[in-house]
mmCIF file of C-alpha atoms in Angstrom:
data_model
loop_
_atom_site.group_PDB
_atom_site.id
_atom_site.type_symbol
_atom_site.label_atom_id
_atom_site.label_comp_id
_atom_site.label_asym_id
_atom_site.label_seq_id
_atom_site.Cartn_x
_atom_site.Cartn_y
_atom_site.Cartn_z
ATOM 1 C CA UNK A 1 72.830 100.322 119.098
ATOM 2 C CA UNK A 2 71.377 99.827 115.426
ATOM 3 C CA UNK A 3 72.726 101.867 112.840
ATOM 4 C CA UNK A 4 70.074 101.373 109.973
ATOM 5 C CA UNK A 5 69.187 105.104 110.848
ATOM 6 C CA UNK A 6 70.441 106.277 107.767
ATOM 7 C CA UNK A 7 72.640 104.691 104.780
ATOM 8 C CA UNK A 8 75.336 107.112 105.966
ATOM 9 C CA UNK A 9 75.474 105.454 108.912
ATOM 10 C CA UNK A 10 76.082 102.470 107.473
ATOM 11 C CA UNK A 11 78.832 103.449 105.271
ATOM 12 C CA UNK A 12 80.960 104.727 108.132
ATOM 13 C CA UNK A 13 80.083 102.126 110.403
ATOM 14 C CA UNK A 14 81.085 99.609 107.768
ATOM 15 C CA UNK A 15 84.966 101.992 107.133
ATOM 16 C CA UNK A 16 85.090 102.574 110.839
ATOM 17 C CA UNK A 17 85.609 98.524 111.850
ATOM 18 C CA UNK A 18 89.334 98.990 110.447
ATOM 19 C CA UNK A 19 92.032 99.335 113.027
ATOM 20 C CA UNK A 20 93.651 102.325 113.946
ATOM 21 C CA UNK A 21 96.481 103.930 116.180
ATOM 22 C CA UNK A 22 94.037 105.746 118.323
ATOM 23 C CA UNK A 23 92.632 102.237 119.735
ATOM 24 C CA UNK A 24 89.874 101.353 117.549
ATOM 25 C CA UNK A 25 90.285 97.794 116.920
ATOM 26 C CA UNK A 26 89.446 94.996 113.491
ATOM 27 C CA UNK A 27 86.169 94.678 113.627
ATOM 28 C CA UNK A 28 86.086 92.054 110.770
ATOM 29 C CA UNK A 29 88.799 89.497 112.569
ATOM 30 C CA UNK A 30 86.860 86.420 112.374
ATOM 31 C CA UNK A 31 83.227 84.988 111.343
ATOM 32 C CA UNK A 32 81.969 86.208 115.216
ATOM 33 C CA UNK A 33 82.921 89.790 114.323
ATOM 34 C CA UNK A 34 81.616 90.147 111.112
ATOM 35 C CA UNK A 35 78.294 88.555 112.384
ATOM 36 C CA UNK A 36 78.725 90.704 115.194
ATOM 37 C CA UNK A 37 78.740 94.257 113.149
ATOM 38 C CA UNK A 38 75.824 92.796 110.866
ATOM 39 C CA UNK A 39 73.523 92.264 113.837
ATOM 40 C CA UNK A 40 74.640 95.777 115.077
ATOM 41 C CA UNK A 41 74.046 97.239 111.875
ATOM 42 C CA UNK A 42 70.175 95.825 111.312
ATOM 43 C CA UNK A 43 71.390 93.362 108.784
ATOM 44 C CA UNK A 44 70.384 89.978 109.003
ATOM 45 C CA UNK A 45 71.780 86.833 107.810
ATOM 46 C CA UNK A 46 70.001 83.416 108.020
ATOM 47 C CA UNK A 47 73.083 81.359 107.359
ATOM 48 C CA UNK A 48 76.424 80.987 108.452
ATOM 49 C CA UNK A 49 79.117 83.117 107.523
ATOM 50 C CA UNK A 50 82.831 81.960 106.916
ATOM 51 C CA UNK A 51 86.259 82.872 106.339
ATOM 52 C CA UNK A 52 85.943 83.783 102.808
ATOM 53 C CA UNK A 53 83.130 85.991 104.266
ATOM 54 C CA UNK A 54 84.837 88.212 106.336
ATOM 55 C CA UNK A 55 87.803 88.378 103.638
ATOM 56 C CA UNK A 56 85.043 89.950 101.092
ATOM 57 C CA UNK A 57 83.965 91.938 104.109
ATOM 58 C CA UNK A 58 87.513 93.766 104.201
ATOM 59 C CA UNK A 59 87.737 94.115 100.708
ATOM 60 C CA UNK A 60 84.704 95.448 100.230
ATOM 61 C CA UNK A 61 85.732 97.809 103.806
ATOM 62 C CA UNK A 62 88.995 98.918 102.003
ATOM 63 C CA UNK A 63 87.512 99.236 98.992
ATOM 64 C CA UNK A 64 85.234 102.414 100.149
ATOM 65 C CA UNK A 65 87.574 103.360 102.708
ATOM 66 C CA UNK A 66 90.077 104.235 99.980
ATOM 67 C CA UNK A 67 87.014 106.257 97.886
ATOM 68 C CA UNK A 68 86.676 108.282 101.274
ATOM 69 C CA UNK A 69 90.061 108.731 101.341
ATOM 70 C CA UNK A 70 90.369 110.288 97.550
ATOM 71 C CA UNK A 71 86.814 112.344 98.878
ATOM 72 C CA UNK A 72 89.437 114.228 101.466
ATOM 73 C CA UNK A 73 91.734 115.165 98.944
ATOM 74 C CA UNK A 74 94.198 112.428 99.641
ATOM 75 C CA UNK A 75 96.128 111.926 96.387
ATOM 76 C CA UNK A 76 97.592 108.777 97.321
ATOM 77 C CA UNK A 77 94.956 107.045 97.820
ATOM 78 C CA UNK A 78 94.527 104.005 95.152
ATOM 79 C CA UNK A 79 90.895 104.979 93.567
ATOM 80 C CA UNK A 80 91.497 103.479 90.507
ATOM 81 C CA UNK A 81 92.206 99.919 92.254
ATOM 82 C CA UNK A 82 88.832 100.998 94.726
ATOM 83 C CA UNK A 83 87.167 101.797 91.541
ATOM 84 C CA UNK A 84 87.679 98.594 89.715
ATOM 85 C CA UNK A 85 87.003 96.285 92.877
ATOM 86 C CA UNK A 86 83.975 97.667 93.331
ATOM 87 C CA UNK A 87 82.826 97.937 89.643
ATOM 88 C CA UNK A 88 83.358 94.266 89.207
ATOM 89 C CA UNK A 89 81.572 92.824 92.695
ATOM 90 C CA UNK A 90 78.762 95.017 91.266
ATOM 91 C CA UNK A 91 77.440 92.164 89.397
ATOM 92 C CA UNK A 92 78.038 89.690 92.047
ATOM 93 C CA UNK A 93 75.784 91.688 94.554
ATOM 94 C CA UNK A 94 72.553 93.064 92.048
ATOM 95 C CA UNK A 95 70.044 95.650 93.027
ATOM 96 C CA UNK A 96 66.519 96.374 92.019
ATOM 97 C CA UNK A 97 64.330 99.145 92.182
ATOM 98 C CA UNK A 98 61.808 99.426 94.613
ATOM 99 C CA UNK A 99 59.098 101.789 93.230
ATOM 100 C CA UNK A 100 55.962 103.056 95.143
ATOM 101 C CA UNK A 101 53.901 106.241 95.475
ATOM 102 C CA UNK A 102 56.602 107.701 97.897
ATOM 103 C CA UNK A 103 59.384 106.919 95.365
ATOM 104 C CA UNK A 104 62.220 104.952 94.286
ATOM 105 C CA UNK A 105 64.280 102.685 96.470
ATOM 106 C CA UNK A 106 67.587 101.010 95.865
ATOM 107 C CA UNK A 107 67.304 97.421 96.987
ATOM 108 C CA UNK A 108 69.159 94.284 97.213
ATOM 109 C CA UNK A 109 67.682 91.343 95.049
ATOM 110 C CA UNK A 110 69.585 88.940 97.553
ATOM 111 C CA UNK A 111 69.398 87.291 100.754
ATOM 112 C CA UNK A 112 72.211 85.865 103.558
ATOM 113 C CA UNK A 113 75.903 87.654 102.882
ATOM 114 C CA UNK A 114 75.407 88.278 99.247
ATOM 115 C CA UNK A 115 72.318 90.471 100.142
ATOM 116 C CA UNK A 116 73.805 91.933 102.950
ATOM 117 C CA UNK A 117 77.032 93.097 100.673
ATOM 118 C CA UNK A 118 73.998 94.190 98.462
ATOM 119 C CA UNK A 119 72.655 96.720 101.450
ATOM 120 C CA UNK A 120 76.306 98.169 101.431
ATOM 121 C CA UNK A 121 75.782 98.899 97.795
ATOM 122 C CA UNK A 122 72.473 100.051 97.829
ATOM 123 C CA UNK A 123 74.065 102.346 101.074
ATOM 124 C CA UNK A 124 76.641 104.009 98.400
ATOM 125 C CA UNK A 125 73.854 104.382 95.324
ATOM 126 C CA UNK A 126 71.179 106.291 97.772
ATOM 127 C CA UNK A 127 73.847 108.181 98.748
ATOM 128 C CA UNK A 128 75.111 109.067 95.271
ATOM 129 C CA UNK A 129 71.379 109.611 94.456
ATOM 130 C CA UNK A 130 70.938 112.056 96.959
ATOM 131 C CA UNK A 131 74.424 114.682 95.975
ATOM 132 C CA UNK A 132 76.127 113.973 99.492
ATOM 133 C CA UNK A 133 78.574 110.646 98.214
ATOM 134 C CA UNK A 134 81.584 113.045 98.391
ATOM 135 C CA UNK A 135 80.846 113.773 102.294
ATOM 136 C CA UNK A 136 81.621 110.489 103.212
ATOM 137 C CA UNK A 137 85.583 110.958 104.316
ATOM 138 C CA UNK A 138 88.259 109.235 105.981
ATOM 139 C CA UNK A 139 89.837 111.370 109.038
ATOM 140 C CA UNK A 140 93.558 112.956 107.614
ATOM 141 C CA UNK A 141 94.976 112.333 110.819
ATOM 142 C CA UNK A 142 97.559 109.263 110.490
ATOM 143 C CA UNK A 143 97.034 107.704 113.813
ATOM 144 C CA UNK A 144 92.766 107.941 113.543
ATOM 145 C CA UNK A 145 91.554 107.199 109.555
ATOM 146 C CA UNK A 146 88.302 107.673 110.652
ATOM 147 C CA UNK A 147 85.266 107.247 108.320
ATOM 148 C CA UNK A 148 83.127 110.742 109.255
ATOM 149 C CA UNK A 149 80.036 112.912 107.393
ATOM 150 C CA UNK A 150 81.431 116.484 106.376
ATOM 151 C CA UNK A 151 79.212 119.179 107.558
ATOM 152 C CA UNK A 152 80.909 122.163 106.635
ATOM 153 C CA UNK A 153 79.463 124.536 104.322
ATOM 154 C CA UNK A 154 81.595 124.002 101.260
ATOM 155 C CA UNK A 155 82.550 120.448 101.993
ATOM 156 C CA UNK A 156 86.342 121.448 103.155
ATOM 157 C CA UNK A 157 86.039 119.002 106.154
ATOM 158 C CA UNK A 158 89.381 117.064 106.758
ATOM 159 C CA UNK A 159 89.400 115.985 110.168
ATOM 160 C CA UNK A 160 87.184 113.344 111.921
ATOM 161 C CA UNK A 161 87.021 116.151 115.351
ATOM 162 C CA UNK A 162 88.707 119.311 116.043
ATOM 163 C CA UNK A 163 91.064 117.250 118.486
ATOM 164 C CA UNK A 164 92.080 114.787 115.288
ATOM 165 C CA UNK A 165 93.035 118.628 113.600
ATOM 166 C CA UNK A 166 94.716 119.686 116.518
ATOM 167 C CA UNK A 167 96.984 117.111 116.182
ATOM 168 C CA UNK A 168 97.974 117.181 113.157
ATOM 169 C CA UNK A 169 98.801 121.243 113.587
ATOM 170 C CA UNK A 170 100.906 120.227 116.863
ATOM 171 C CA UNK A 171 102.876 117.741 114.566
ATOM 172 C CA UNK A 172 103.425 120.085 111.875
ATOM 173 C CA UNK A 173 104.046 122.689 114.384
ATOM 174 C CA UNK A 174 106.565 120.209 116.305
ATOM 175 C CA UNK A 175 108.402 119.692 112.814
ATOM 176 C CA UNK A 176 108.927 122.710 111.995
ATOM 177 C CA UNK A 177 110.499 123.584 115.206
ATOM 178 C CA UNK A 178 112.237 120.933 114.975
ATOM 179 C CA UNK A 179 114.167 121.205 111.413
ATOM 180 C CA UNK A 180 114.519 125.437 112.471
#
C-alpha cells in the first residue's frame, strides 16, 4: 500500500509506527524497518540507512506525535520540548519552493535520509498551509495513541474510533462504580 496519497497520510503513517497496548508494534526497530516504512510510504532512499538513522527517525516520530497530542487537548503533553526539536532539525533538513502555474509547492532540497526527513517536513508545512495542522491528533485512549484526521465539524474529535471512546467511557464508568 503507498501512502503518498496525501501529506496527511504521511504524517499519521509516520506517528502511527510507535507501539501501543492495542498490538500495534515499533515500526522504526532497526535499519530494515525504517527502510521498510520509507518504501511503503513512496519515499525513496538511494543509500543505506543506519542506526543513527532510525534514532532521528523516532525523534523526529515523537517529536510530532507529542504536537498531535497537545492538538487533542492533552495538557501534558511536552510541546515546548516538540517545539524546540523540531525548530532546530529545521535547518538540518531545508526546503524550497516549488513554483509553477498551478502554484506553490513545499519541497525538500535533499536527497537519501536527509531528504526523506525533508518530505516529513514539507508533510507538516502543506498541512499548516492549508488550515487543517490542528486535525492531525493522537487517539486519548491510553492503551491505542493513535495518530488520526479529525472530521468533526468543530474539530472536537478525541478518539481514534468510536470503539477507542467506548472504552474510555467503560473505564470511567468502571471507576466510578468502583470508588461509589
Amino acid at each position: 500500500m503507498s501512502l503518498e496519497c496525501t501529506t496527511s497520510d504521511l504524517m499519521l503513517a509516520l506517528v502511527n509506527t510507535r507501539p501501543s497496548d492495542n498490538g500495534r508494534v515499533e515500526r522504526f526497530d532497526d535499519e530494515a524497518g525504517l527502510l521498510r516504512w520509507l518504501t511503503e510510504a513512496g519515499i525513496s532512499v538511494d543509500e543505506p540507512v543506519t542506526g543513527a538513522d532510525v534514532v532521528a527517525a523516532r525523534e523526529l516520530r515523537d517529536a510530532f506525535a507529542t504536537i498531535f497530542r497537545a492538538h487533542c487537548g492533552c495538557a501534558d503533553a511536552p510541546v515546548e520540548a516538540a517545539e524546540g526539536y523540531l525548530r532546530s532539525i529545521a535547518g538540518r533538513y531545508p526546503l524550497v519552493l516549488r513554483i509553477t502555474v498551478d502554484g506553490v509547492r513545499v519541497k525538500t532540497s535533499q536527497t537519501g535520509l536527509p531528504g526523506a526527513f525533508g518530505t516529513v517536513l514539507a508533510a507538516a508545512a502543506d498541512l499548516s498551509a492549508r488550515g487543517i495542522w490542528s486535525r492531525l491528533k493522537l487517539c486519548k485512549n491510553p492503551s491505542c495513541y493513535a495518530g488520526f484526521f479529525d472530521k468533526t465539524k468543530n474539530q472536537s474529535g478525541q478518539f481514534c474510533s468510536s470503539g477507542c471512546g467506548a472504552q474510555v467511557s467503560m473505564r470511567a464508568y468502571r471507576s466510578r462504580i468502583k470508588t461509589a
